[in-house]
PDB file of C-alpha atoms in Angstrom:
ATOM      1  CA  MET A   1      28.706  -4.618 -10.229  1.00 51.00           C
ATOM      2  CA  TYR A   2      25.762  -4.934  -7.832  1.00 55.00           C
ATOM      3  CA  LYS A   3      23.264  -2.088  -7.925  1.00 61.00           C
ATOM      4  CA  PRO A   4      21.063  -1.868  -4.821  1.00 64.00           C
ATOM      5  CA  LEU A   5      17.323  -2.154  -5.177  1.00 72.00           C
ATOM      6  CA  LYS A   6      15.226   0.664  -3.848  1.00 80.00           C
ATOM      7  CA  LYS A   7      11.517   0.437  -2.981  1.00 84.00           C
ATOM      8  CA  GLU A   8       9.617   2.768  -5.287  1.00 87.00           C
ATOM      9  CA  ILE A   9       6.008   3.956  -5.240  1.00 91.00           C
ATOM     10  CA  VAL A  10       4.446   4.974  -8.543  1.00 92.00           C
ATOM     11  CA  SER A  11       1.035   6.546  -9.044  1.00 93.00           C
ATOM     12  CA  VAL A  12      -0.442   5.947 -12.496  1.00 95.00           C
ATOM     13  CA  LEU A  13      -3.527   7.782 -13.771  1.00 95.00           C
ATOM     14  CA  VAL A  14      -5.291   5.597 -16.323  1.00 96.00           C
ATOM     15  CA  VAL A  15      -8.448   5.566 -18.397  1.00 95.00           C
ATOM     16  CA  ASN A  16     -11.273   3.996 -16.372  1.00 94.00           C
ATOM     17  CA  GLN A  17     -12.191   1.028 -18.566  1.00 92.00           C
ATOM     18  CA  ALA A  18     -11.993  -2.766 -18.607  1.00 92.00           C
ATOM     19  CA  ASN A  19      -8.601  -4.536 -18.803  1.00 92.00           C
ATOM     20  CA  VAL A  20      -6.514  -1.435 -18.049  1.00 93.00           C
ATOM     21  CA  LEU A  21      -5.193  -2.871 -14.796  1.00 93.00           C
ATOM     22  CA  THR A  22      -4.217  -6.091 -16.562  1.00 93.00           C
ATOM     23  CA  ARG A  23      -2.313  -4.199 -19.237  1.00 93.00           C
ATOM     24  CA  VAL A  24      -0.341  -2.074 -16.774  1.00 94.00           C
ATOM     25  CA  VAL A  25       0.438  -4.892 -14.335  1.00 93.00           C
ATOM     26  CA  SER A  26       1.361  -7.416 -17.029  1.00 91.00           C
ATOM     27  CA  MET A  27       3.896  -4.954 -18.434  1.00 89.00           C
ATOM     28  CA  PHE A  28       5.627  -4.883 -15.019  1.00 89.00           C
ATOM     29  CA  GLY A  29       5.605  -8.699 -14.912  1.00 88.00           C
ATOM     30  CA  ARG A  30       6.932  -9.117 -18.462  1.00 89.00           C
ATOM     31  CA  ARG A  31       9.854  -6.859 -17.578  1.00 87.00           C
ATOM     32  CA  GLY A  32      10.709  -8.905 -14.484  1.00 86.00           C
ATOM     33  CA  PHE A  33       9.412  -6.577 -11.767  1.00 87.00           C
ATOM     34  CA  ASN A  34       7.759  -8.041  -8.704  1.00 88.00           C
ATOM     35  CA  ILE A  35       4.929  -5.867  -7.418  1.00 91.00           C
ATOM     36  CA  ASP A  36       4.976  -5.619  -3.621  1.00 90.00           C
ATOM     37  CA  SER A  37       1.698  -3.727  -3.292  1.00 91.00           C
ATOM     38  CA  LEU A  38      -1.050  -2.696  -5.690  1.00 93.00           C
ATOM     39  CA  THR A  39      -4.131  -0.555  -5.153  1.00 94.00           C
ATOM     40  CA  VAL A  40      -6.637   0.839  -7.606  1.00 94.00           C
ATOM     41  CA  SER A  41      -9.095   3.582  -6.804  1.00 92.00           C
ATOM     42  CA  ALA A  42     -11.503   6.064  -8.305  1.00 91.00           C
ATOM     43  CA  THR A  43     -10.468   9.692  -8.726  1.00 92.00           C
ATOM     44  CA  ASN A  44     -12.391  12.950  -8.779  1.00 94.00           C
ATOM     45  CA  ASP A  45     -12.767  12.398 -12.565  1.00 95.00           C
ATOM     46  CA  PRO A  46     -15.098   9.434 -13.330  1.00 94.00           C
ATOM     47  CA  ASN A  47     -13.155   8.805 -16.543  1.00 95.00           C
ATOM     48  CA  LEU A  48      -9.872   8.166 -14.663  1.00 95.00           C
ATOM     49  CA  SER A  49      -8.625   5.659 -12.094  1.00 95.00           C
ATOM     50  CA  ARG A  50      -5.463   5.765  -9.998  1.00 95.00           C
ATOM     51  CA  ILE A  51      -3.196   2.721  -9.766  1.00 95.00           C
ATOM     52  CA  THR A  52      -0.605   2.850  -6.983  1.00 95.00           C
ATOM     53  CA  ILE A  53       2.213   0.345  -7.467  1.00 93.00           C
ATOM     54  CA  VAL A  54       4.983  -0.441  -4.978  1.00 92.00           C
ATOM     55  CA  PHE A  55       7.972  -2.333  -6.377  1.00 90.00           C
ATOM     56  CA  SER A  56      11.738  -2.630  -5.955  1.00 88.00           C
ATOM     57  CA  ALA A  57      14.101  -1.477  -8.692  1.00 86.00           C
ATOM     58  CA  THR A  58      17.479   0.014  -9.440  1.00 84.00           C
ATOM     59  CA  GLU A  59      17.524   3.676 -10.469  1.00 81.00           C
ATOM     60  CA  GLN A  60      18.032   2.781 -14.140  1.00 83.00           C
ATOM     61  CA  SER A  61      15.376   0.067 -14.320  1.00 86.00           C
ATOM     62  CA  MET A  62      12.905   2.305 -12.460  1.00 86.00           C
ATOM     63  CA  GLN A  63      13.291   5.028 -15.101  1.00 88.00           C
ATOM     64  CA  GLN A  64      12.828   2.439 -17.864  1.00 89.00           C
ATOM     65  CA  ILE A  65       9.592   1.040 -16.410  1.00 90.00           C
ATOM     66  CA  ILE A  66       8.173   4.541 -15.888  1.00 90.00           C
ATOM     67  CA  THR A  67       8.992   5.480 -19.499  1.00 91.00           C
ATOM     68  CA  GLN A  68       7.418   2.265 -20.800  1.00 92.00           C
ATOM     69  CA  THR A  69       4.322   2.775 -18.639  1.00 93.00           C
ATOM     70  CA  GLU A  70       3.885   6.324 -19.963  1.00 93.00           C
ATOM     71  CA  LYS A  71       3.824   4.948 -23.526  1.00 93.00           C
ATOM     72  CA  LEU A  72       0.692   2.850 -22.939  1.00 93.00           C
ATOM     73  CA  GLU A  73      -2.259   4.566 -24.624  1.00 94.00           C
ATOM     74  CA  VAL A  74      -4.508   3.998 -21.583  1.00 95.00           C
ATOM     75  CA  VAL A  75      -2.057   5.842 -19.305  1.00 95.00           C
ATOM     76  CA  LYS A  76      -2.661   9.560 -18.836  1.00 96.00           C
ATOM     77  CA  ASP A  77       0.103  10.371 -16.326  1.00 94.00           C
ATOM     78  CA  VAL A  78       2.745   8.678 -14.164  1.00 94.00           C
ATOM     79  CA  PHE A  79       4.139  10.109 -10.916  1.00 89.00           C
ATOM     80  CA  LEU A  80       7.001   8.764  -8.878  1.00 89.00           C
ATOM     81  CA  LEU A  81       5.931   9.423  -5.290  1.00 90.00           C
ATOM     82  CA  ASN A  82       8.869  10.261  -3.046  1.00 85.00           C
ATOM     83  CA  ARG A  83       8.720  10.315   0.732  1.00 79.00           C
ATOM     84  CA  GLU A  84       9.575  14.026   1.041  1.00 83.00           C
ATOM     85  CA  ASN A  85       6.483  15.374  -0.721  1.00 87.00           C
ATOM     86  CA  SER A  86       3.915  12.575  -0.549  1.00 90.00           C
ATOM     87  CA  LEU A  87       1.546  11.029   1.964  1.00 90.00           C
ATOM     88  CA  TYR A  88       1.114   7.249   2.172  1.00 89.00           C
ATOM     89  CA  ARG A  89      -1.540   5.297   3.974  1.00 93.00           C
ATOM     90  CA  GLU A  90      -2.545   1.683   4.304  1.00 95.00           C
ATOM     91  CA  LEU A  91      -5.438  -0.070   6.058  1.00 96.00           C
ATOM     92  CA  LEU A  92      -4.918  -3.087   8.312  1.00 97.00           C
ATOM     93  CA  LEU A  93      -7.554  -5.444   9.679  1.00 98.00           C
ATOM     94  CA  ILE A  94      -6.328  -7.938  12.254  1.00 98.00           C
ATOM     95  CA  LYS A  95      -8.251 -10.658  14.064  1.00 98.00           C
ATOM     96  CA  VAL A  96      -6.884 -11.704  17.454  1.00 98.00           C
ATOM     97  CA  ASN A  97      -8.007 -14.468  19.788  1.00 96.00           C
ATOM     98  CA  ALA A  98      -8.776 -12.586  22.985  1.00 95.00           C
ATOM     99  CA  GLY A  99     -10.500 -13.738  26.105  1.00 91.00           C
ATOM    100  CA  GLU A 100     -11.399 -11.397  28.937  1.00 92.00           C
ATOM    101  CA  ALA A 101      -7.860 -11.560  30.346  1.00 92.00           C
ATOM    102  CA  GLU A 102      -6.211 -10.260  27.153  1.00 94.00           C
ATOM    103  CA  ARG A 103      -8.718  -7.577  26.155  1.00 95.00           C
ATOM    104  CA  THR A 104      -7.443  -4.760  28.373  1.00 95.00           C
ATOM    105  CA  GLY A 105      -3.850  -5.166  27.198  1.00 96.00           C
ATOM    106  CA  ILE A 106      -4.914  -5.300  23.553  1.00 97.00           C
ATOM    107  CA  LYS A 107      -7.165  -2.252  23.953  1.00 97.00           C
ATOM    108  CA  GLU A 108      -4.275  -0.249  25.438  1.00 97.00           C
ATOM    109  CA  ILE A 109      -2.059  -1.096  22.438  1.00 97.00           C
ATOM    110  CA  VAL A 110      -4.872  -0.270  20.002  1.00 98.00           C
ATOM    111  CA  ASP A 111      -5.392   3.105  21.720  1.00 97.00           C
ATOM    112  CA  ILE A 112      -1.678   3.946  21.585  1.00 97.00           C
ATOM    113  CA  TYR A 113      -1.658   3.272  17.842  1.00 98.00           C
ATOM    114  CA  ARG A 114      -4.963   5.135  17.393  1.00 97.00           C
ATOM    115  CA  GLY A 115      -6.720   2.094  16.027  1.00 98.00           C
ATOM    116  CA  LYS A 116     -10.289   0.929  16.522  1.00 98.00           C
ATOM    117  CA  ILE A 117     -11.806  -2.277  17.758  1.00 97.00           C
ATOM    118  CA  VAL A 118     -14.471  -2.859  15.119  1.00 98.00           C
ATOM    119  CA  ASP A 119     -15.755  -6.254  16.262  1.00 97.00           C
ATOM    120  CA  LEU A 120     -15.784  -8.046  19.596  1.00 95.00           C
ATOM    121  CA  SER A 121     -16.986 -11.532  20.341  1.00 94.00           C
ATOM    122  CA  ARG A 122     -16.491 -13.822  23.333  1.00 93.00           C
ATOM    123  CA  GLY A 123     -13.249 -15.203  21.995  1.00 94.00           C
ATOM    124  CA  SER A 124     -11.846 -12.680  19.526  1.00 96.00           C
ATOM    125  CA  MET A 125     -11.438  -9.063  18.480  1.00 97.00           C
ATOM    126  CA  ILE A 126     -11.078  -7.454  15.080  1.00 98.00           C
ATOM    127  CA  ILE A 127      -8.953  -4.313  15.013  1.00 98.00           C
ATOM    128  CA  GLU A 128      -8.796  -1.661  12.297  1.00 98.00           C
ATOM    129  CA  LEU A 129      -5.707   0.506  11.916  1.00 98.00           C
ATOM    130  CA  THR A 130      -4.796   3.069   9.283  1.00 97.00           C
ATOM    131  CA  GLY A 131      -1.386   4.632   8.818  1.00 96.00           C
ATOM    132  CA  THR A 132       1.974   4.435   7.167  1.00 93.00           C
ATOM    133  CA  PRO A 133       3.315   0.987   6.350  1.00 91.00           C
ATOM    134  CA  GLU A 134       5.954   1.463   9.063  1.00 92.00           C
ATOM    135  CA  LYS A 135       3.274   2.191  11.669  1.00 96.00           C
ATOM    136  CA  LEU A 136       1.340  -0.939  10.688  1.00 96.00           C
ATOM    137  CA  ASP A 137       4.525  -3.035  10.801  1.00 96.00           C
ATOM    138  CA  GLY A 138       5.282  -1.675  14.282  1.00 97.00           C
ATOM    139  CA  PHE A 139       1.773  -2.474  15.470  1.00 98.00           C
ATOM    140  CA  LEU A 140       2.027  -6.032  14.163  1.00 97.00           C
ATOM    141  CA  ASP A 141       5.387  -6.459  15.923  1.00 97.00           C
ATOM    142  CA  VAL A 142       3.861  -5.396  19.249  1.00 97.00           C
ATOM    143  CA  MET A 143       0.809  -7.623  18.703  1.00 97.00           C
ATOM    144  CA  GLU A 144       2.911 -10.752  18.043  1.00 96.00           C
ATOM    145  CA  VAL A 145       2.654 -11.718  21.732  1.00 96.00           C
ATOM    146  CA  TYR A 146      -1.068 -12.346  21.175  1.00 96.00           C
ATOM    147  CA  ASP A 147      -2.674 -15.108  19.126  1.00 96.00           C
ATOM    148  CA  ILE A 148      -3.210 -13.423  15.728  1.00 97.00           C
ATOM    149  CA  THR A 149      -5.516 -15.545  13.587  1.00 97.00           C
ATOM    150  CA  GLU A 150      -5.914 -13.356  10.490  1.00 97.00           C
ATOM    151  CA  VAL A 151      -4.254 -10.319   8.938  1.00 97.00           C
ATOM    152  CA  CYS A 152      -5.511  -8.344   5.948  1.00 96.00           C
ATOM    153  CA  ARG A 153      -3.703  -5.297   4.504  1.00 94.00           C
ATOM    154  CA  THR A 154      -4.941  -3.150   1.665  1.00 92.00           C
ATOM    155  CA  GLY A 155      -1.607  -2.083   0.228  1.00 90.00           C
ATOM    156  CA  ILE A 156      -0.263   1.438  -0.010  1.00 91.00           C
ATOM    157  CA  THR A 157      -2.121   4.319  -1.521  1.00 90.00           C
ATOM    158  CA  GLY A 158      -0.445   7.692  -1.835  1.00 88.00           C
ATOM    159  CA  ILE A 159      -0.804  11.254  -3.025  1.00 87.00           C
ATOM    160  CA  GLU A 160       1.619  14.105  -3.557  1.00 87.00           C
ATOM    161  CA  THR A 161       1.410  17.029  -1.152  1.00 85.00           C
ATOM    162  CA  ASN A 162       3.312  19.589  -3.280  1.00 74.00           C
ATOM    163  CA  ARG A 163       3.297  19.577  -7.021  1.00 58.00           C
TER     164      ARG A 163
END
């Protein structure tokens, strides 16, 4: 029987030391999980780092990977971030070929999405946009009519609002 995959976002607090990221990520790989997005950041405690992992899993396999992750000695805590009580953000940088004729139209789109033009040259613009992954996807869909030369996304980072 087919069990549908669901996109999950897990926040893992780990000891801030060398090779911790490798140990956590390799465990996901050894168990057959493909990581869609991965970010690592400092926390308010210099001894801890936060790893945010986005992956697809069935309900059963998701519980198994969380349990196995919690067993690693470098892991201090694991949180499954759900959409009801968490905030997610991602950063997008996009470079677009833009002559004088295209700039006004691009600027209007950037303003609607509350982005910023962070670099402007004679032939191109670099735009910065922060928001939910869905917002960034929507922005990229609208921008497809222009000549996009480069796209760089940071991956999702998230935090619980109520705990």
